[in-house]
Coordinates of C-alpha atoms (C1' of nucleotides) in Angstrom, one line a residue:
Chain A
X1 CA -76.1 -71.3 -209.5
X2 CA -79.3 -71.8 -207.6
X3 CA -78.0 -71.7 -204.0
X4 CA -80.9 -69.5 -202.7
X5 CA -83.7 -71.6 -204.1
X6 CA -86.1 -73.0 -201.5
X7 CA -85.4 -76.7 -200.7
X8 CA -87.2 -78.9 -203.2
X9 CA -90.2 -80.5 -201.4
X10 CA -89.4 -83.9 -202.9
X11 CA -85.7 -83.6 -202.2
X12 CA -84.3 -86.9 -201.1
X13 CA -84.9 -87.3 -197.4
X14 CA -83.4 -90.2 -195.6
X15 CA -86.2 -92.2 -194.0
X16 CA -83.7 -94.1 -191.9
X17 CA -85.0 -97.6 -190.8
X18 CA -88.6 -96.8 -191.8
X19 CA -88.6 -98.4 -195.3
X20 CA -87.3 -101.6 -193.8
X21 CA -90.1 -101.8 -191.3
X22 CA -93.0 -104.1 -192.3
X23 CA -95.6 -101.8 -190.7
X24 CA -94.3 -98.7 -192.4
X25 CA -94.2 -100.3 -195.8
X26 CA -97.6 -101.8 -195.3
X27 CA -99.1 -98.5 -194.3
X28 CA -97.7 -96.5 -197.2
X29 CA -98.9 -99.2 -199.7
X30 CA -102.3 -99.4 -198.1
X31 CA -102.7 -95.6 -198.3
X32 CA -101.8 -95.7 -202.0
X33 CA -104.2 -98.5 -202.8
X34 CA -107.1 -96.9 -200.7
X35 CA -106.4 -93.6 -202.4
X36 CA -107.1 -95.2 -205.7
X37 CA -110.1 -97.0 -204.3
X38 CA -111.6 -93.8 -203.0
X39 CA -111.2 -92.0 -206.3
X40 CA -112.7 -95.0 -208.0
X41 CA -115.8 -95.0 -205.7
X42 CA -116.2 -91.3 -205.4
X43 CA -119.1 -91.1 -207.9
X44 CA -120.9 -94.0 -206.2
X45 CA -120.4 -92.5 -202.7
X46 CA -119.3 -95.9 -201.3
X47 CA -116.5 -96.3 -198.8
X48 CA -114.4 -99.3 -198.2
X49 CA -116.3 -100.6 -195.1
X50 CA -119.6 -100.2 -196.9
X51 CA -118.4 -102.1 -199.9
X52 CA -117.1 -104.9 -197.7
X53 CA -120.4 -105.2 -195.9
X54 CA -122.3 -105.4 -199.2
X55 CA -120.0 -108.2 -200.4
X56 CA -120.4 -110.2 -197.2
X57 CA -124.2 -109.9 -197.4
X58 CA -124.1 -111.1 -201.0
X59 CA -122.1 -114.1 -200.0
X60 CA -124.0 -114.8 -196.8
X61 CA -127.6 -113.6 -196.9
X62 CA -129.3 -113.4 -193.5
X63 CA -126.3 -113.2 -191.3
X64 CA -126.7 -111.4 -188.0
X65 CA -125.0 -108.0 -187.4
X66 CA -122.7 -109.6 -184.8
X67 CA -121.4 -112.1 -187.4
X68 CA -120.9 -109.6 -190.2
X69 CA -119.1 -107.0 -188.0
X70 CA -116.9 -109.7 -186.4
X71 CA -116.0 -111.1 -189.8
X72 CA -115.0 -107.7 -191.0
X73 CA -113.3 -106.5 -187.8
X74 CA -115.8 -103.7 -187.2
X75 CA -117.1 -103.0 -183.7
X76 CA -120.8 -103.8 -183.4
X77 CA -121.3 -100.3 -182.0
X78 CA -119.8 -98.7 -185.1
X79 CA -121.6 -101.1 -187.3
X80 CA -125.0 -99.7 -186.5
X81 CA -124.7 -96.3 -188.1
X82 CA -122.7 -97.8 -191.0
X83 CA -125.6 -100.2 -191.8
X84 CA -128.2 -97.5 -191.0
X85 CA -126.9 -95.6 -194.0
X86 CA -126.9 -98.6 -196.3
X87 CA -130.5 -99.2 -195.2
X88 CA -131.4 -95.5 -195.6
X89 CA -130.1 -95.6 -199.2
X90 CA -132.1 -98.7 -199.9
X91 CA -129.1 -101.0 -200.5
X92 CA -129.6 -103.4 -197.6
X93 CA -132.1 -104.2 -194.9
X94 CA -132.6 -105.7 -191.5
X95 CA -135.3 -108.5 -191.2
X96 CA -136.5 -110.2 -188.0
X97 CA -135.1 -113.6 -187.4
X98 CA -137.7 -116.3 -186.5
X99 CA -136.8 -117.8 -183.1
X100 CA -134.8 -114.9 -181.7
X101 CA -136.5 -111.5 -181.4
X102 CA -133.3 -109.7 -180.4
X103 CA -131.4 -110.6 -183.5
X104 CA -131.8 -109.3 -187.0
X105 CA -130.9 -110.9 -190.3
X106 CA -129.1 -108.7 -192.8
X107 CA -129.9 -108.8 -196.5
X108 CA -129.1 -107.0 -199.7
X109 CA -132.1 -105.4 -201.4
X110 CA -132.6 -105.7 -205.2
X111 CA -131.2 -102.2 -205.5
X112 CA -128.3 -103.3 -203.4
X113 CA -127.6 -106.2 -205.6
X114 CA -127.7 -104.1 -208.8
X115 CA -125.5 -101.4 -207.2
X116 CA -123.0 -104.0 -206.1
X117 CA -122.7 -105.3 -209.6
X118 CA -121.7 -101.8 -210.8
X119 CA -119.3 -101.5 -207.9
X120 CA -117.7 -104.8 -208.7
X121 CA -116.9 -103.6 -212.2
X122 CA -115.2 -100.5 -210.8
X123 CA -113.3 -102.5 -208.2
X124 CA -112.1 -104.9 -210.9
X125 CA -110.6 -101.9 -212.8
X126 CA -109.1 -100.6 -209.6
X127 CA -107.6 -103.9 -208.8
X128 CA -106.2 -104.3 -212.4
X129 CA -104.3 -101.1 -212.0
X130 CA -102.2 -102.6 -209.2
X131 CA -101.9 -106.0 -210.8
X132 CA -100.4 -104.1 -213.7
X133 CA -97.7 -103.0 -211.3
X134 CA -96.7 -106.3 -209.7
X135 CA -98.1 -108.9 -212.1
X136 CA -100.4 -111.8 -211.3
X137 CA -97.6 -113.8 -209.8
X138 CA -96.6 -110.9 -207.7
X139 CA -100.1 -110.4 -206.4
X140 CA -100.4 -114.1 -205.5
X141 CA -97.2 -113.9 -203.6
X142 CA -98.3 -110.7 -201.9
X143 CA -101.6 -112.1 -200.8
X144 CA -99.9 -115.2 -199.4
X145 CA -97.5 -113.1 -197.3
X146 CA -100.2 -110.7 -196.1
X147 CA -102.4 -113.6 -195.0
X148 CA -99.6 -114.9 -192.8
X149 CA -99.2 -111.5 -191.2
X150 CA -102.9 -111.1 -190.5
X151 CA -104.3 -112.0 -187.1
X152 CA -107.3 -114.2 -187.8
X153 CA -108.7 -114.2 -184.3
X154 CA -109.1 -110.5 -183.9
X155 CA -112.3 -109.4 -182.2
X156 CA -112.7 -105.6 -182.3
X157 CA -115.4 -105.8 -179.6
X158 CA -113.1 -107.5 -177.1
X159 CA -109.8 -105.8 -177.7
Chain B
X1 CA -127.2 -131.8 -179.6
X2 CA -126.6 -128.2 -179.5
X3 CA -129.1 -126.8 -182.1
X4 CA -130.2 -123.9 -180.0
X5 CA -126.7 -122.5 -179.2
X6 CA -126.1 -119.0 -180.4
X7 CA -124.2 -118.8 -183.7
X8 CA -120.4 -119.0 -183.0
X9 CA -119.0 -115.6 -183.5
X10 CA -116.0 -117.0 -185.4
X11 CA -118.1 -119.3 -187.5
X12 CA -116.8 -119.4 -191.0
X13 CA -118.2 -116.4 -192.9
X14 CA -117.7 -116.3 -196.6
X15 CA -115.9 -113.0 -197.3
X16 CA -116.6 -113.3 -201.0
X17 CA -114.0 -111.5 -203.2
X18 CA -112.5 -109.5 -200.3
X19 CA -109.6 -111.8 -199.5
X20 CA -108.6 -111.6 -203.1
X21 CA -108.5 -107.8 -203.2
X22 CA -105.1 -106.2 -202.6
X23 CA -106.5 -103.3 -200.6
X24 CA -108.5 -105.5 -198.3
X25 CA -105.5 -107.9 -197.6
X26 CA -103.2 -104.9 -197.1
X27 CA -105.6 -103.3 -194.7
X28 CA -106.1 -106.4 -192.5
X29 CA -102.3 -107.1 -192.4
X30 CA -101.6 -103.4 -191.6
X31 CA -104.1 -103.5 -188.7
X32 CA -102.5 -106.6 -187.3
X33 CA -99.0 -105.2 -187.4
X34 CA -100.0 -101.8 -186.1
X35 CA -102.0 -103.5 -183.3
X36 CA -98.7 -105.1 -182.2
X37 CA -96.8 -101.9 -182.6
X38 CA -99.3 -100.0 -180.4
X39 CA -99.1 -102.6 -177.7
X40 CA -95.3 -102.5 -177.9
X41 CA -95.2 -98.7 -177.6
X42 CA -98.0 -98.4 -175.0
X43 CA -95.6 -97.9 -172.1
X44 CA -93.6 -95.3 -173.9
X45 CA -96.7 -93.4 -175.1
X46 CA -95.4 -93.1 -178.6
X47 CA -97.5 -93.5 -181.7
X48 CA -96.5 -94.5 -185.2
X49 CA -96.4 -91.0 -186.7
X50 CA -94.3 -89.7 -183.7
X51 CA -91.9 -92.5 -184.0
X52 CA -91.5 -91.9 -187.8
X53 CA -90.8 -88.2 -187.2
X54 CA -88.1 -89.0 -184.6
X55 CA -86.4 -91.4 -187.0
X56 CA -86.4 -88.9 -189.8
X57 CA -84.9 -86.2 -187.5
X58 CA -82.2 -88.7 -186.4
X59 CA -81.3 -89.3 -190.1
X60 CA -81.6 -85.7 -191.2
X61 CA -81.0 -83.2 -188.5
X62 CA -82.1 -79.7 -189.3
X63 CA -84.8 -80.4 -191.9
X64 CA -87.7 -78.0 -192.2
X65 CA -91.2 -79.0 -191.2
X66 CA -92.3 -78.9 -194.8
X67 CA -89.7 -81.4 -195.8
X68 CA -90.3 -83.8 -192.9
X69 CA -94.1 -83.8 -193.3
X70 CA -93.9 -84.2 -197.0
X71 CA -91.4 -87.1 -196.7
X72 CA -93.8 -88.9 -194.3
X73 CA -97.0 -88.0 -196.1
X74 CA -98.3 -85.9 -193.2
X75 CA -100.1 -82.6 -193.9
X76 CA -98.2 -79.6 -192.6
X77 CA -101.3 -78.4 -190.8
X78 CA -101.5 -81.7 -188.9
X79 CA -97.8 -81.8 -188.4
X80 CA -97.9 -78.8 -186.1
X81 CA -99.7 -80.3 -183.1
X82 CA -97.9 -83.6 -183.6
X83 CA -94.5 -81.9 -183.3
X84 CA -95.8 -79.6 -180.5
X85 CA -96.2 -82.7 -178.4
X86 CA -92.7 -84.0 -179.2
X87 CA -91.4 -80.6 -178.2
X88 CA -93.5 -80.3 -175.1
X89 CA -92.1 -83.7 -174.0
X90 CA -88.6 -82.5 -174.6
X91 CA -87.8 -85.1 -177.3
X92 CA -87.4 -82.7 -180.3
X93 CA -87.1 -79.0 -180.9
X94 CA -87.5 -76.2 -183.4
X95 CA -84.6 -73.9 -184.1
X96 CA -84.3 -70.8 -186.2
X97 CA -82.7 -71.3 -189.7
X98 CA -80.1 -68.6 -190.5
X99 CA -81.1 -66.9 -193.8
X100 CA -84.9 -67.6 -193.6
X101 CA -86.8 -66.3 -190.7
X102 CA -90.0 -68.0 -191.7
X103 CA -88.6 -71.5 -191.6
X104 CA -87.6 -73.7 -188.6
X105 CA -85.1 -76.5 -188.5
X106 CA -86.1 -79.6 -186.6
X107 CA -83.7 -81.5 -184.3
X108 CA -83.8 -84.3 -181.8
X109 CA -82.8 -83.3 -178.2
X110 CA -80.4 -85.4 -176.2
X111 CA -83.4 -86.8 -174.4
X112 CA -85.0 -87.5 -177.8
X113 CA -81.9 -89.4 -178.9
X114 CA -81.9 -91.5 -175.8
X115 CA -85.6 -92.2 -176.0
X116 CA -85.3 -93.2 -179.6
X117 CA -82.6 -95.7 -178.7
X118 CA -85.0 -97.4 -176.3
X119 CA -87.8 -97.3 -178.9
X120 CA -85.6 -98.9 -181.6
X121 CA -85.0 -101.9 -179.3
X122 CA -88.7 -102.3 -178.8
X123 CA -89.4 -101.9 -182.5
X124 CA -86.7 -104.5 -183.4
X125 CA -88.6 -107.0 -181.1
X126 CA -91.9 -106.0 -182.7
X127 CA -90.4 -106.5 -186.2
X128 CA -88.9 -109.8 -185.2
X129 CA -92.3 -111.2 -184.3
X130 CA -93.5 -110.7 -187.9
X131 CA -90.2 -111.8 -189.5
X132 CA -90.8 -115.0 -187.5
X133 CA -94.0 -115.5 -189.4
X134 CA -92.8 -115.0 -192.9
X135 CA -89.0 -115.4 -192.7
X136 CA -86.3 -113.0 -193.8
X137 CA -86.7 -114.0 -197.4
X138 CA -90.5 -113.5 -197.2
X139 CA -90.0 -110.1 -195.7
X140 CA -87.6 -109.1 -198.5
X141 CA -90.1 -110.2 -201.1
X142 CA -92.9 -108.4 -199.2
X143 CA -91.0 -105.1 -199.0
X144 CA -90.2 -105.2 -202.7
X145 CA -93.8 -105.8 -203.7
X146 CA -95.1 -103.1 -201.3
X147 CA -92.6 -100.6 -202.6
X148 CA -94.0 -101.2 -206.2
X149 CA -97.5 -100.5 -205.0
X150 CA -96.6 -97.3 -203.2
X151 CA -97.1 -94.0 -204.8
X152 CA -93.8 -92.1 -204.3
X153 CA -95.0 -88.7 -205.5
X154 CA -97.9 -88.3 -203.0
X155 CA -98.2 -84.9 -201.5
X156 CA -100.8 -84.8 -198.7
X157 CA -100.9 -81.0 -198.9
X158 CA -102.0 -80.9 -202.5
X159 CA -104.2 -83.9 -202.9
Chain C
dT1 C1' -97.0 -63.0 -205.2
dA2 C1' -95.4 -67.2 -203.2
dT3 C1' -93.8 -69.8 -199.2
dT4 C1' -93.5 -71.3 -194.1
dG5 C1' -95.7 -72.1 -190.4
dT6 C1' -99.9 -71.6 -187.9
dT7 C1' -105.0 -71.5 -186.1
dA8 C1' -109.5 -72.9 -186.2
dT9 C1' -112.5 -76.2 -187.6
dA10 C1' -115.0 -80.3 -189.5
dC11 C1' -115.4 -84.9 -190.8
dT12 C1' -114.3 -89.8 -190.6
dC13 C1' -112.7 -93.7 -188.0
dT14 C1' -112.3 -95.9 -183.9
dA15 C1' -113.0 -96.6 -178.9
dT16 C1' -115.6 -96.8 -174.1
dA17 C1' -119.7 -96.9 -171.2
dA18 C1' -124.1 -97.7 -170.4
dC19 C1' -128.7 -98.9 -171.8
dT20 C1' -133.1 -102.0 -173.8
dA21 C1' -135.2 -106.0 -175.0
dT22 C1' -134.8 -110.3 -175.2
dA23 C1' -132.8 -115.0 -174.1
Chain D
dT1 C1' -127.0 -113.8 -166.0
dA2 C1' -125.6 -113.4 -170.8
dT3 C1' -126.5 -111.9 -175.6
dA4 C1' -128.0 -108.7 -179.8
dG5 C1' -128.5 -104.5 -180.9
dT6 C1' -128.4 -99.7 -179.8
dT7 C1' -127.3 -94.8 -178.0
dA8 C1' -124.3 -91.3 -176.6
dT9 C1' -119.9 -89.7 -176.5
dA10 C1' -114.9 -89.1 -176.7
dG11 C1' -110.7 -89.6 -179.0
dA12 C1' -107.6 -90.3 -183.0
dG13 C1' -106.6 -89.3 -187.7
dT14 C1' -107.3 -86.6 -191.6
dA15 C1' -109.4 -82.7 -194.3
dT16 C1' -110.3 -77.6 -195.8
dA17 C1' -110.0 -72.5 -195.3
dA18 C1' -107.9 -68.7 -193.9
dC19 C1' -104.4 -66.0 -191.7
dA20 C1' -99.4 -63.6 -190.2
dA21 C1' -94.8 -63.2 -191.0
dT22 C1' -91.4 -63.4 -194.3
dA23 C1' -89.4 -64.2 -198.9

DNA sequence: TATTGTTATACTCTATAACTATA
DNA sequence: TATAGTTATAGAGTATAACAATA
């Protein structure tokens, strides 16, 4: 008998009501998915927020910082160093906006566009790993449910 | 006409492929739910990780730190100050374990048990707000899908 | 030698306040 | 007086390395 063995680390621990809480289940799933995302992007040195900014600039060239950061739920104050790094790496750039000398329009560079194409291939593989787990129908269901949970009028700068 | 008005902050911005990515949708939903949780718990001064520890201790009195932190995906090194605060506030305590003088068994105090009862009422209200959005059937579907996305063998101390 | 708990520390993420230059 | 962008800074949350006591 093995009565004196140390308690197995993965011994069954009763999590009580936690697995039945939407927030807890969301958090654990999000961590698992982001963990895979980080491993996928490790070689490219791109983090989730950076990737999302590049995608928004691809879809909406010339947006102002305020618009991009609001759309992604990033505080403008935190957006600055984030975008600084994209600019430093030559993936995106700020340009003056005619008619408002305070504002700046954000654009992908050619290098940014090329990099994003590589990233999208990696992300597609990453995404496929999770679609393999729940199926295309499961994913469609999931996205519908998540969308109904998400607060669409969230302004990180004013809350 | 209003041609010179500043661009509306919530103007429709094309998020490109982001809303179709499981990780992005998970993250936005998780932020919305946690935002409500934080507001709900503000008066009690309890954060998500602290709440989850209290629940695990209620369901499994006497577990070792290693077991609790592994079960919740918290690094043992980060668990220490987290539990220190619960102990300082008199909600939980470390007790010696007979037979292993390195290890410590974790328990709720009476005050911890009483506090947790209050917290559970608040959490139930919090949860109800989201069940109201997606229905009981929607929640059951969601939890099933999230569980299939979650990595059950994740050890934060060794990864 | 390995395990339990711990300290010290660093890095990322997020949050608050205050500033500048324009409008 | 308000807005766009910025700086500085503080606080969570999470990460690594190394250690003492015990097994």
